[in-house]
Amino acid sequence: MTSPLLSVSDLRVSFQTDAGVARAVDGVSFTVSAGETVGIVGESGCGKTLTALSLLRLIPSGGKLAPSSRVEFEGADMLSIPERELRAVRGRRMAMIFQEPMTALNPVLTVGDQVAEVVRVHTKRSRSEAWALAVAMLARVGIPDAAARAAQYPHELSGGMRQRVMIAMALVLEPALVIADEPTTALDVTIQAQILELLRELRERIGMAVLLITHDLGVVAEMASRVLVMYAGEVVEEAPVESLFAQPIHPYTEGLLAAVPSLALASQTTQERLRTIPGTVPPPTAWPSGCRFRDRCEHAWERCATDAPALVQVQPAHRVRCHLVQEPERRRT
Amino acid sequence: MLSRPKRAHSSRVVARLLQSLFVVWAAATAAFVLMRLAPGDPYTTRIDVPANERAQWSAQRGFDQPIPVQYVKWLRNLAVGDFGQSSYFKRPVLDVLRDVLPRTLLLMSLALTASVLLGMAIGAWQGTRVGTTGDSLLSTGSLLAYSVPEFWLGILLVQLFAQSLGWLPASGMVSTEYEYLPLSARIVDRLRHLVLPLTALTLLGTSLFARFQRSSMRDAWNEPFVQTARAKGLTERGVRWHAWRTALVPVVTMFGLMFPSLLGGAVFVESIFSWPGMGHTAVLAVNARDYNLAVAAVIVGSVMTVSGSLLADVLQRAVDPRTAA
């Protein structure tokens, strides 16, 4: 088997805060193969966005990477290569689609300029060639009358159109990997489906890999082939999408799946209430000892408080961080 | 859809111009009335002349008539471009303005240009380094320069560079021997006279622009699109340009509004450095109860104020597509 496109190992990012050291990302490892779509799921504050930003070495100021962290992409160590080489990767080989198309676009530059800029920065194409390419890309992401739209400013476009511009900006140079950080969260439901459909279509045509960051399991089910579930800065479960949905093992994953409303549920005559996971994510300055989920876990016993579970393999592609793997009889039904 | 905003735009322009005209008229009227209500008249200071003769001069100029009568006459003359006679300079007011206004505009435009360029450079540099030692030092410096009254700063500069060190002339636009100097020496002489008043005005303006640019740059620097720019693979310079381009909007507005306030600053600075410009002349005119000249000075000031705010509007539309309709 060839080496994966992206290989992340023991990624740790911490922040010094007034309340102590916040270990926002704490030992995350995973790989993404060429052309593959991997989803990272978790509640806000679990470290998924920071993980994504770290891949492009875009850690917010104050964030500290642990020396053991490795992010290897196309054979280069993203965390240690010189700025110059890093810039050559950003936007060209690895691109990012941000969550808020409203604020992630520069309000005083035309959308065409903002797409063309990527071309201009990374290639030797002339201004007019870059513009032509930008217009073509805007048309490709489904913006009607792209030539005229390219000369407009972000505030003149709708939210869905803006997100299409973001996608055009990320994909104009056909990168090998696209990180999509909550690409549909800020959009109306009807627009969400369109954007997902567009991403799927472009993924097939360009053959790129996608790292999809989301809190929405529905989006993951539609897009990803493999899923990482993150909780409190750690990966707690990793599995192919089918087995994750069919047989989740970690109680947190179970909770997430149970918290998704479904039409089947709604149509039942016995109105079963939508389940929620009690409690909230603990602050990153004070992760609980042992298992970080134990305070919210219905199965937790003494061992969970003293002994931090390791990520163990249960099936060839299925890994879980839970003591229930060794002691399944502790599971309460 | 395209024609409607355009029509709205042009009617807004007309409205703005009418509004500006009204402001100038109101300021001029207020100045006219206030000047005449102030004790004395243009000839009060001529104590060498018998009182009855002074009264006769006043009557000749119509200054003994009721204020409304004088006002209507003055307005009628103004409508045909006649600003009247300056009693102090004994020349038409327009001639006096033609002499002094360019001197102020020279000082102001140099000071404004230097202030804008320096202030934007310093502020933009600070805005991306908020909280660092360099930023704190510059912030303290600009706060100091900003809070010091300009006349005090002027006096300090004169004390230090003109009186104690003797490096630069303390006052005037040229030396007394200017007429006898060769061309190259004339240029040097003019520049040497410019240094101190220009420094006083520029220090003030720079601190103001720097403070403005710093805060707008700091805000822009934290916007998500800065991260987008970085993720696109731009150099740090390119990323800063992205932020600066949006941080420009409030500074450009400030530029227009600073226009008249530099004139206000020039009133003090010109008096201290005896710079024979508009500000200096305005002070002279008020003290000498030179009615026509004083009111004309107010008109010049208010025209500059309204054109400054018009300019701010135009510039803002040029740099911010969100306001351009």
XYZ file of C-alpha atoms in Angstrom:
658
model
C 0.000 0.000 0.000
C 1.345 3.446 -0.902
C 1.858 5.998 1.821
C -1.212 8.105 2.555
C -1.647 11.617 1.195
C -1.892 13.083 4.670
C -0.600 11.529 7.817
C -1.142 13.188 11.181
C 0.449 11.734 14.259
C 0.307 12.800 17.881
C -0.869 16.304 17.053
C -0.971 18.405 20.202
C -1.852 22.089 20.374
C -2.079 23.944 23.655
C -2.800 27.485 24.735
C -1.616 29.300 27.807
C -4.712 30.860 29.370
C -5.489 32.593 32.643
C -7.120 29.394 33.846
C -4.067 27.291 33.043
C -2.842 25.361 30.017
C -5.615 24.485 27.594
C -4.751 21.298 25.740
C -7.190 21.935 22.926
C -5.866 19.206 20.638
C -4.288 16.389 22.602
C -2.617 13.615 20.679
C -4.657 13.292 17.502
C -3.514 10.799 14.843
C -5.123 9.862 11.542
C -4.438 9.481 7.861
C -6.202 10.531 4.681
C -5.516 8.693 1.433
C -5.638 10.288 -1.976
C -9.212 10.720 -3.147
C -10.661 9.664 0.188
C -13.249 11.600 2.181
C -12.757 11.549 5.925
C -15.126 13.185 8.354
C -14.202 14.613 11.733
C -17.252 14.888 14.004
C -17.665 16.382 17.430
C -19.323 19.081 19.488
C -17.996 22.619 19.411
C -14.902 22.909 21.563
C -13.701 19.371 20.887
C -10.708 20.595 18.897
C -11.815 19.641 15.410
C -11.420 23.067 13.831
C -8.049 23.583 15.479
C -6.962 20.194 14.149
C -7.940 21.325 10.654
C -6.108 24.650 10.987
C -2.987 22.882 12.237
C -2.740 20.924 9.011
C -2.059 24.174 7.145
C -0.030 25.504 10.065
C -2.662 28.191 10.650
C -2.708 27.901 14.427
C -4.084 31.062 16.025
C -1.521 33.203 17.824
C -0.728 31.884 21.278
C -1.222 28.265 20.219
C 1.751 26.007 20.893
C 2.498 22.829 18.994
C 4.111 20.029 20.963
C 7.453 18.963 19.442
C 6.213 15.406 18.964
C 3.449 16.534 16.572
C 3.790 15.483 12.941
C 1.731 16.478 9.929
C 3.044 14.865 6.804
C 1.482 15.871 3.515
C 2.766 14.649 0.161
C 6.049 13.757 1.791
C 6.636 17.145 3.440
C 6.450 17.836 7.167
C 3.967 20.691 7.247
C 4.945 21.715 10.751
C 8.629 22.237 10.072
C 9.047 23.156 6.391
C 10.167 26.731 5.732
C 7.478 29.415 5.248
C 8.218 29.576 1.535
C 7.484 25.915 0.906
C 4.504 26.097 3.224
C 3.009 28.921 1.162
C 3.474 26.859 -1.990
C 1.325 24.119 -0.438
C -1.372 26.388 0.972
C -4.113 27.052 -1.544
C -2.439 24.972 -4.205
C -2.032 21.400 -2.906
C -4.044 21.724 0.288
C -6.891 24.213 0.418
C -9.479 25.177 2.968
C -13.160 26.031 2.806
C -14.150 28.088 5.832
C -17.368 28.003 7.741
C -18.539 31.590 7.452
C -18.681 32.691 3.823
C -19.852 36.069 5.133
C -16.693 36.974 6.979
C -14.159 34.676 5.338
C -14.286 36.703 2.125
C -12.694 40.128 1.952
C -15.584 42.633 1.781
C -13.788 45.242 -0.336
C -12.443 43.033 -3.118
C -14.487 41.542 -5.934
C -15.103 37.827 -5.700
C -13.419 37.328 -9.060
C -10.276 39.014 -7.759
C -10.296 36.844 -4.689
C -10.458 33.663 -6.765
C -7.975 34.922 -9.345
C -5.566 35.868 -6.569
C -4.986 32.185 -5.787
C -4.022 31.602 -9.415
C -1.795 34.660 -9.492
C 0.024 33.736 -6.311
C 0.784 30.161 -7.291
C 1.226 30.255 -11.047
C 2.891 32.488 -13.578
C -0.376 33.205 -15.353
C -1.113 36.781 -16.351
C -3.785 38.904 -14.753
C -6.255 38.304 -17.574
C -5.569 34.561 -17.720
C -6.080 34.309 -13.965
C -9.324 36.244 -14.267
C -10.554 33.978 -17.067
C -9.737 30.936 -14.961
C -11.532 32.449 -11.989
C -14.642 33.105 -14.064
C -14.542 29.562 -15.421
C -14.233 28.195 -11.887
C -17.108 30.358 -10.651
C -19.210 28.963 -13.483
C -18.101 25.463 -12.534
C -19.340 25.847 -8.961
C -22.739 26.773 -10.331
C -22.745 30.547 -10.220
C -25.025 31.742 -13.008
C -23.698 34.536 -15.221
C -20.264 34.034 -13.688
C -18.546 36.683 -15.811
C -20.780 39.408 -14.390
C -20.849 37.962 -10.879
C -17.055 37.868 -10.735
C -16.991 41.663 -10.800
C -19.311 41.895 -7.803
C -18.462 42.183 -4.138
C -19.323 39.611 -1.476
C -22.132 41.735 -0.017
C -23.909 41.622 -3.365
C -24.175 37.817 -3.262
C -26.408 35.530 -1.225
C -24.998 33.237 1.463
C -25.153 30.194 -0.765
C -23.450 32.061 -3.612
C -20.740 33.236 -1.260
C -20.074 29.691 -0.139
C -19.806 28.725 -3.800
C -17.207 31.470 -4.178
C -15.313 30.037 -1.201
C -15.387 26.629 -2.855
C -14.241 28.090 -6.180
C -11.375 29.800 -4.365
C -10.313 26.549 -2.707
C -10.640 24.382 -5.802
C -9.437 26.647 -8.600
C -6.011 25.002 -8.669
C -7.438 21.498 -8.122
C -5.683 20.703 -4.848
C -4.993 17.150 -3.664
C -6.729 17.766 -0.355
C -9.533 20.097 0.615
C -10.340 20.769 4.228
C -13.961 21.794 4.567
C -14.655 23.282 7.992
C -18.417 23.190 8.542
C -19.022 24.131 4.913
C -22.807 24.109 5.230
C -23.436 25.134 8.821
C -24.057 28.812 8.062
C -26.483 28.072 5.239
C -30.203 27.442 4.849
C -31.186 23.780 4.763
C -32.147 23.823 1.086
C -28.844 25.483 0.168
C -26.941 22.982 2.338
C -28.024 20.086 0.129
C -26.965 21.975 -2.995
C -23.530 22.737 -1.605
C -22.973 19.134 -0.514
C -24.038 17.927 -3.934
C -21.597 20.375 -5.525
C -18.743 19.234 -3.285
C -19.466 15.596 -4.117
C -19.563 16.300 -7.820
C -16.298 18.279 -7.814
C -14.633 15.642 -5.679
C -15.396 13.036 -8.344
C -14.212 15.234 -11.188
C -11.046 16.548 -9.590
C -10.270 13.361 -7.690
C -9.334 15.248 -4.568
C -9.382 14.041 -1.003
C -11.722 15.828 1.399
C -11.371 16.291 5.118
C -14.810 17.259 6.306
C -15.092 18.926 9.679
C -18.636 19.007 10.989
C -20.896 18.506 13.942
C -23.590 17.205 11.641
C -23.666 13.421 11.392
C -26.089 13.658 8.506
C -23.494 15.486 6.438
C -20.902 12.871 7.338
C -23.201 10.005 6.356
C -23.738 11.586 2.960
C -20.147 12.509 2.192
C -17.539 10.526 4.103
C -16.216 7.012 3.796
C -14.427 7.100 7.136
C -15.224 9.025 10.313
C -13.235 10.249 13.293
C -15.232 11.142 16.368
C -13.479 13.712 18.530
C -14.178 14.498 22.133
C -12.233 16.826 24.457
C -9.215 17.112 22.179
C -8.918 13.401 21.478
C -10.123 10.943 18.869
C -12.487 8.619 20.718
C -13.624 6.484 17.831
C -12.538 5.946 14.263
C -14.403 3.728 11.831
C -15.692 3.337 8.276
C -18.920 5.259 8.041
C -21.127 2.144 7.701
C -19.784 0.411 10.789
C -19.881 3.610 12.795
C -23.557 4.079 12.079
C -24.372 0.354 12.342
C -22.422 -0.490 15.479
C -21.039 2.475 17.347
C -18.946 1.345 20.314
C -17.977 4.476 22.213
C -20.803 5.745 24.425
C -20.193 9.257 23.100
C -20.687 8.115 19.511
C -23.818 6.283 20.576
C -25.045 9.444 22.208
C -24.349 11.530 19.106
C -26.215 9.090 16.898
C -29.154 8.963 19.280
C -29.309 12.749 19.306
C -29.974 12.939 15.557
C -33.656 13.474 14.860
C -35.045 11.104 12.293
C -38.265 11.085 10.321
C -38.839 7.455 11.266
C -38.792 8.478 14.890
C -41.180 11.349 14.346
C -43.731 9.178 12.595
C -43.885 6.705 15.433
C -47.119 6.817 17.328
C -45.391 6.458 20.656
C -43.713 9.816 20.689
C -40.238 8.934 21.861
C -38.274 11.939 22.987
C -35.090 12.868 21.201
C -32.170 11.788 23.332
C -29.491 14.204 24.406
C -26.112 13.658 25.996
C -26.304 15.041 29.550
C -23.805 17.694 30.597
C -21.409 19.685 28.440
C -17.860 19.370 27.150
C -15.492 20.131 30.035
C -13.200 23.171 29.618
C -9.885 22.322 27.895
C -7.957 23.657 30.888
C -9.408 20.924 33.099
C -9.961 17.668 31.270
C -11.181 15.051 33.791
C -8.700 12.418 34.935
C -8.966 8.991 33.341
C -11.587 8.934 30.602
C -12.562 12.471 29.602
C -16.137 11.440 28.853
C -16.778 9.662 32.151
C -18.770 12.525 33.725
C -21.334 12.281 30.960
C -21.179 8.519 30.457
C -23.961 6.264 31.724
C -21.653 3.232 31.870
C -18.731 4.766 33.796
C -17.236 2.836 36.699
C -14.189 3.261 39.006
C -11.592 2.358 36.434
C -12.773 5.178 34.146
C -11.769 7.776 36.755
C -8.232 6.511 37.298
C -7.181 4.901 34.072
C -7.112 6.863 30.777
C -8.284 4.513 28.011
C -6.094 4.070 24.938
C -7.308 4.038 21.362
C -7.499 0.301 20.631
C -8.275 -1.538 17.451
C -11.436 -3.617 17.582
C -11.762 -4.403 13.887
C -9.324 -3.828 11.010
C -10.427 -0.225 10.475
C -12.308 0.401 13.691
C -10.568 1.928 16.703
C -12.153 2.967 19.991
C -10.960 4.740 23.120
C -13.092 3.076 25.828
C -12.650 0.546 28.607
C -15.857 -1.143 27.505
C -13.821 -2.805 24.773
C -11.998 -4.860 27.407
C -14.905 -5.154 29.817
C -18.048 -5.309 27.641
C -20.021 -6.810 30.538
C -19.928 -3.357 32.197
C -22.195 -1.973 29.518
C -25.597 -1.180 30.975
C -28.489 -1.926 28.723
C -32.330 47.426 -11.066
C -29.277 49.352 -12.169
C -30.973 52.633 -13.031
C -32.814 53.118 -9.774
C -29.831 53.417 -7.413
C -28.218 55.781 -9.902
C -31.089 58.214 -9.793
C -31.143 57.997 -6.024
C -27.442 58.678 -6.110
C -27.644 61.877 -8.148
C -30.491 63.308 -6.091
C -28.451 62.565 -2.998
C -25.535 64.487 -4.455
C -27.756 67.505 -5.105
C -29.094 67.278 -1.562
C -25.587 67.118 -0.146
C -24.481 70.160 -2.151
C -27.502 72.193 -1.030
C -26.846 71.153 2.531
C -23.220 72.225 2.216
C -24.228 75.571 0.805
C -26.583 76.068 3.728
C -23.834 75.287 6.228
C -21.513 77.852 4.640
C -24.265 80.474 4.600
C -25.175 79.817 8.236
C -21.547 80.036 9.366
C -21.005 83.248 7.435
C -24.182 84.797 8.834
C -23.259 83.874 12.382
C -19.786 85.358 11.875
C -21.294 88.507 10.373
C -23.622 89.092 13.306
C -21.095 88.161 15.994
C -18.434 90.437 14.559
C -20.813 93.386 14.611
C -22.027 92.591 18.109
C -18.446 92.569 19.382
C -17.436 95.884 20.985
C -15.718 98.410 18.739
C -15.517 98.787 14.996
C -12.651 98.766 12.450
C -11.580 102.260 13.521
C -11.696 101.923 17.301
C -8.000 101.175 17.500
C -7.065 104.368 15.658
C -6.735 106.446 18.818
C -4.488 108.852 16.938
C -7.541 110.086 15.057
C -10.206 112.257 16.743
C -13.366 110.382 17.684
C -15.659 112.414 15.450
C -13.450 111.667 12.433
C -13.545 107.942 13.255
C -17.316 108.087 13.485
C -17.369 109.761 10.100
C -15.251 106.930 8.588
C -17.587 104.393 10.114
C -20.602 106.168 8.674
C -18.983 106.302 5.236
C -18.664 102.496 5.272
C -22.233 102.161 6.522
C -21.157 100.570 9.823
C -23.505 102.859 11.747
C -26.558 101.395 10.066
C -28.688 98.709 11.760
C -27.207 95.196 11.426
C -30.045 93.809 9.239
C -29.543 96.634 6.758
C -25.801 96.022 6.662
C -26.430 92.312 6.322
C -28.700 92.620 3.297
C -26.219 94.927 1.600
C -23.317 92.587 2.377
C -25.251 89.553 1.132
C -26.158 91.348 -2.097
C -22.486 92.152 -2.712
C -21.434 88.641 -1.823
C -23.872 87.220 -4.355
C -21.902 88.904 -7.138
C -18.567 87.805 -5.662
C -17.713 91.053 -3.897
C -16.246 90.350 -0.470
C -15.707 94.036 0.180
C -12.714 95.987 1.343
C -10.345 94.941 4.129
C -10.132 97.839 6.572
C -6.892 96.551 8.059
C -4.964 95.912 4.839
C -6.786 98.683 2.944
C -7.125 96.340 -0.032
C -9.972 94.261 -1.438
C -10.574 91.177 0.726
C -10.227 88.911 -2.314
C -6.709 90.248 -2.946
C -5.736 89.543 0.646
C -7.145 86.014 0.401
C -5.298 85.450 -2.848
C -2.056 86.260 -1.023
C -2.504 84.406 2.235
C -4.571 81.372 1.283
C -1.841 79.691 -0.826
C 0.592 79.995 2.076
C -1.769 78.121 4.369
C -2.626 75.597 1.711
C 1.091 74.947 1.220
C 1.630 74.349 4.927
C -1.582 72.351 5.273
C -1.172 70.146 2.250
C 2.394 69.273 3.200
C 1.378 68.597 6.793
C -1.671 66.594 5.762
C 0.262 64.483 3.262
C 3.050 63.796 5.718
C 0.559 63.048 8.507
C -1.459 60.633 6.403
C 1.531 58.737 5.051
C 3.415 58.555 8.331
C 0.310 57.909 10.395
C -0.913 55.104 8.147
C 2.500 53.470 8.024
C 2.960 53.619 11.791
C -0.614 52.636 12.594
C -0.694 49.732 10.152
C 2.585 48.458 11.535
C 1.198 48.672 15.076
C -2.157 47.132 14.185
C -0.603 43.774 13.371
C 1.599 43.823 16.463
C -0.829 44.914 19.166
C 0.564 44.405 22.646
C 4.228 44.214 21.670
C 6.799 46.571 23.164
C 7.129 48.486 19.899
C 3.387 48.978 19.732
C 3.165 50.174 23.337
C 5.985 52.666 22.857
C 4.428 54.076 19.701
C 0.977 54.221 21.316
C 2.355 56.148 24.264
C 4.193 58.475 21.908
C 1.163 59.152 19.752
C -1.090 59.652 22.772
C 1.401 62.208 24.084
C 1.637 64.048 20.774
C -2.138 63.916 20.422
C -2.902 65.315 23.864
C -0.389 68.152 23.802
C -1.970 71.471 22.707
C -0.528 72.597 19.380
C 0.397 76.071 20.595
C 2.377 74.588 23.465
C 4.124 72.219 21.098
C 4.898 75.161 18.824
C 6.359 77.228 21.624
C 8.425 74.262 22.769
C 9.833 73.754 19.282
C 10.706 77.433 18.978
C 12.406 77.397 22.378
C 14.457 74.349 21.575
C 15.390 74.620 17.924
C 15.281 78.359 17.370
C 16.301 79.938 20.650
C 18.445 77.367 22.491
C 20.054 75.565 19.587
C 19.677 78.304 16.989
C 19.387 75.781 14.186
C 16.220 77.057 12.586
C 14.406 80.369 12.216
C 11.695 80.989 14.780
C 9.172 82.791 12.611
C 8.061 84.017 9.229
C 8.124 82.446 5.809
C 11.419 83.901 4.633
C 14.376 85.750 6.147
C 14.646 89.532 5.927
C 17.520 89.265 3.459
C 15.533 86.879 1.244
C 15.316 89.328 -1.653
C 19.084 89.520 -1.901
C 19.735 85.759 -1.902
C 20.585 83.643 -4.969
C 17.931 81.131 -6.049
C 19.435 78.070 -4.349
C 19.790 79.929 -1.063
C 16.203 81.153 -1.405
C 14.934 77.603 -1.646
C 16.961 76.559 1.394
C 15.723 79.606 3.273
C 12.093 78.767 2.499
C 12.559 75.150 3.528
C 14.249 76.147 6.783
C 11.285 78.333 7.633
C 8.905 75.500 6.848
C 10.502 72.942 9.163
C 9.180 74.036 12.564
C 5.549 74.871 11.714
C 5.365 71.771 9.562
C 6.785 69.623 12.361
C 4.256 70.966 14.837
C 1.317 70.284 12.522
C 2.654 66.940 11.310
C 3.332 65.572 14.769
C -0.257 66.240 15.665
C -1.732 64.901 12.463
C 0.486 61.830 12.459
C -0.503 60.868 15.974
C -4.161 61.202 15.057
C -3.916 59.122 11.877
C -1.674 56.559 13.550
C -4.191 56.038 16.344
C -6.981 55.656 13.837
C -5.110 53.348 11.510
C -3.895 51.222 14.400
C -7.376 50.498 15.699
C -8.865 49.846 12.266
C -5.926 47.627 11.323
C -6.207 45.744 14.599
C -9.892 45.082 13.918
C -9.222 43.992 10.344
C -6.339 41.796 11.473
C -8.712 39.680 13.548
C -11.222 39.190 10.736
C -11.617 35.673 9.358
C -10.738 36.786 5.823
C -7.178 37.379 6.997
C -6.944 33.694 7.769
C -8.487 32.936 4.383
C -5.786 35.020 2.730
C -3.123 33.091 4.591
C -4.715 29.758 3.703
C -4.566 30.791 0.045
C -0.795 30.841 0.249
C -0.237 34.596 0.227
C 2.949 36.025 1.676
C 2.638 37.858 4.982
C 2.903 41.042 2.953
C -0.027 39.965 0.829
C -1.990 39.035 3.928
C -1.289 42.442 5.458
C -2.435 44.093 2.254
C -5.763 42.262 2.521
C -6.257 43.559 6.045
C -5.021 47.041 5.247
C -7.367 47.359 2.287
C -10.376 47.098 4.604
C -8.686 49.038 7.404
C -8.365 51.927 4.964
C -12.075 52.747 5.065
C -12.263 54.598 8.418
C -8.916 56.302 7.803
C -10.119 57.714 4.521
C -13.148 59.171 6.267
C -10.838 60.671 8.850
C -8.797 62.255 6.080
C -11.729 64.339 4.941
C -12.669 65.327 8.457
C -9.084 66.277 9.297
C -9.076 68.754 6.450
C -10.690 71.620 8.383
C -9.196 70.681 11.738
C -5.729 71.147 10.326
C -6.854 74.634 9.353
C -7.897 75.101 12.952
C -4.496 73.878 14.032
C -2.950 76.263 11.542
C -4.590 79.222 13.311
C -2.459 78.526 16.390
C 0.618 77.313 14.616
C 0.630 80.259 12.197
C 0.265 82.725 15.058
C 3.172 81.219 16.969
C 5.460 81.013 13.964
C 4.195 84.293 12.458
C 3.374 82.378 9.296
C 1.483 84.948 7.206
C -1.258 82.553 6.162
C -5.024 82.266 6.548
C -4.977 81.424 10.246
C -2.633 84.240 11.126
C -4.700 86.647 9.008
C -7.956 85.504 10.567
C -6.630 86.277 14.047
C -5.432 89.684 12.850
C -8.772 90.428 11.235
C -10.769 89.578 14.344
C -8.518 91.619 16.611
C -8.639 94.597 14.252
C -12.426 94.234 13.822
C -11.813 93.949 10.104
C -15.418 92.881 9.501
C -15.182 91.911 5.868
C -11.920 89.991 6.191
C -12.965 88.150 9.352
C -16.233 87.003 7.801
C -14.398 86.001 4.632
C -12.006 83.925 6.757
C -14.969 82.146 8.315
C -16.405 81.495 4.859
C -13.081 80.004 3.733
C -12.993 77.819 6.834
C -16.545 76.590 6.411
C -16.037 75.913 2.698
C -13.031 73.802 3.642
C -15.055 71.976 6.275
C -17.916 71.058 3.990
C -15.639 70.185 1.086
C -13.629 68.036 3.478
C -16.687 66.072 4.452
C -17.760 65.819 0.807
C -14.292 64.560 -0.013
C -14.562 62.026 2.803
C -17.792 60.752 1.251
C -16.314 60.478 -2.205
C -13.187 58.718 -0.955
C -15.185 56.357 1.187
C -17.294 55.360 -1.777
C -14.130 54.785 -3.745
C -12.526 52.444 -1.216
C -15.579 50.704 0.224
C -17.897 49.024 -2.279
C -20.446 48.431 0.487
C -21.242 52.147 0.708
C -21.186 52.754 -3.050
C -24.751 52.419 -4.238
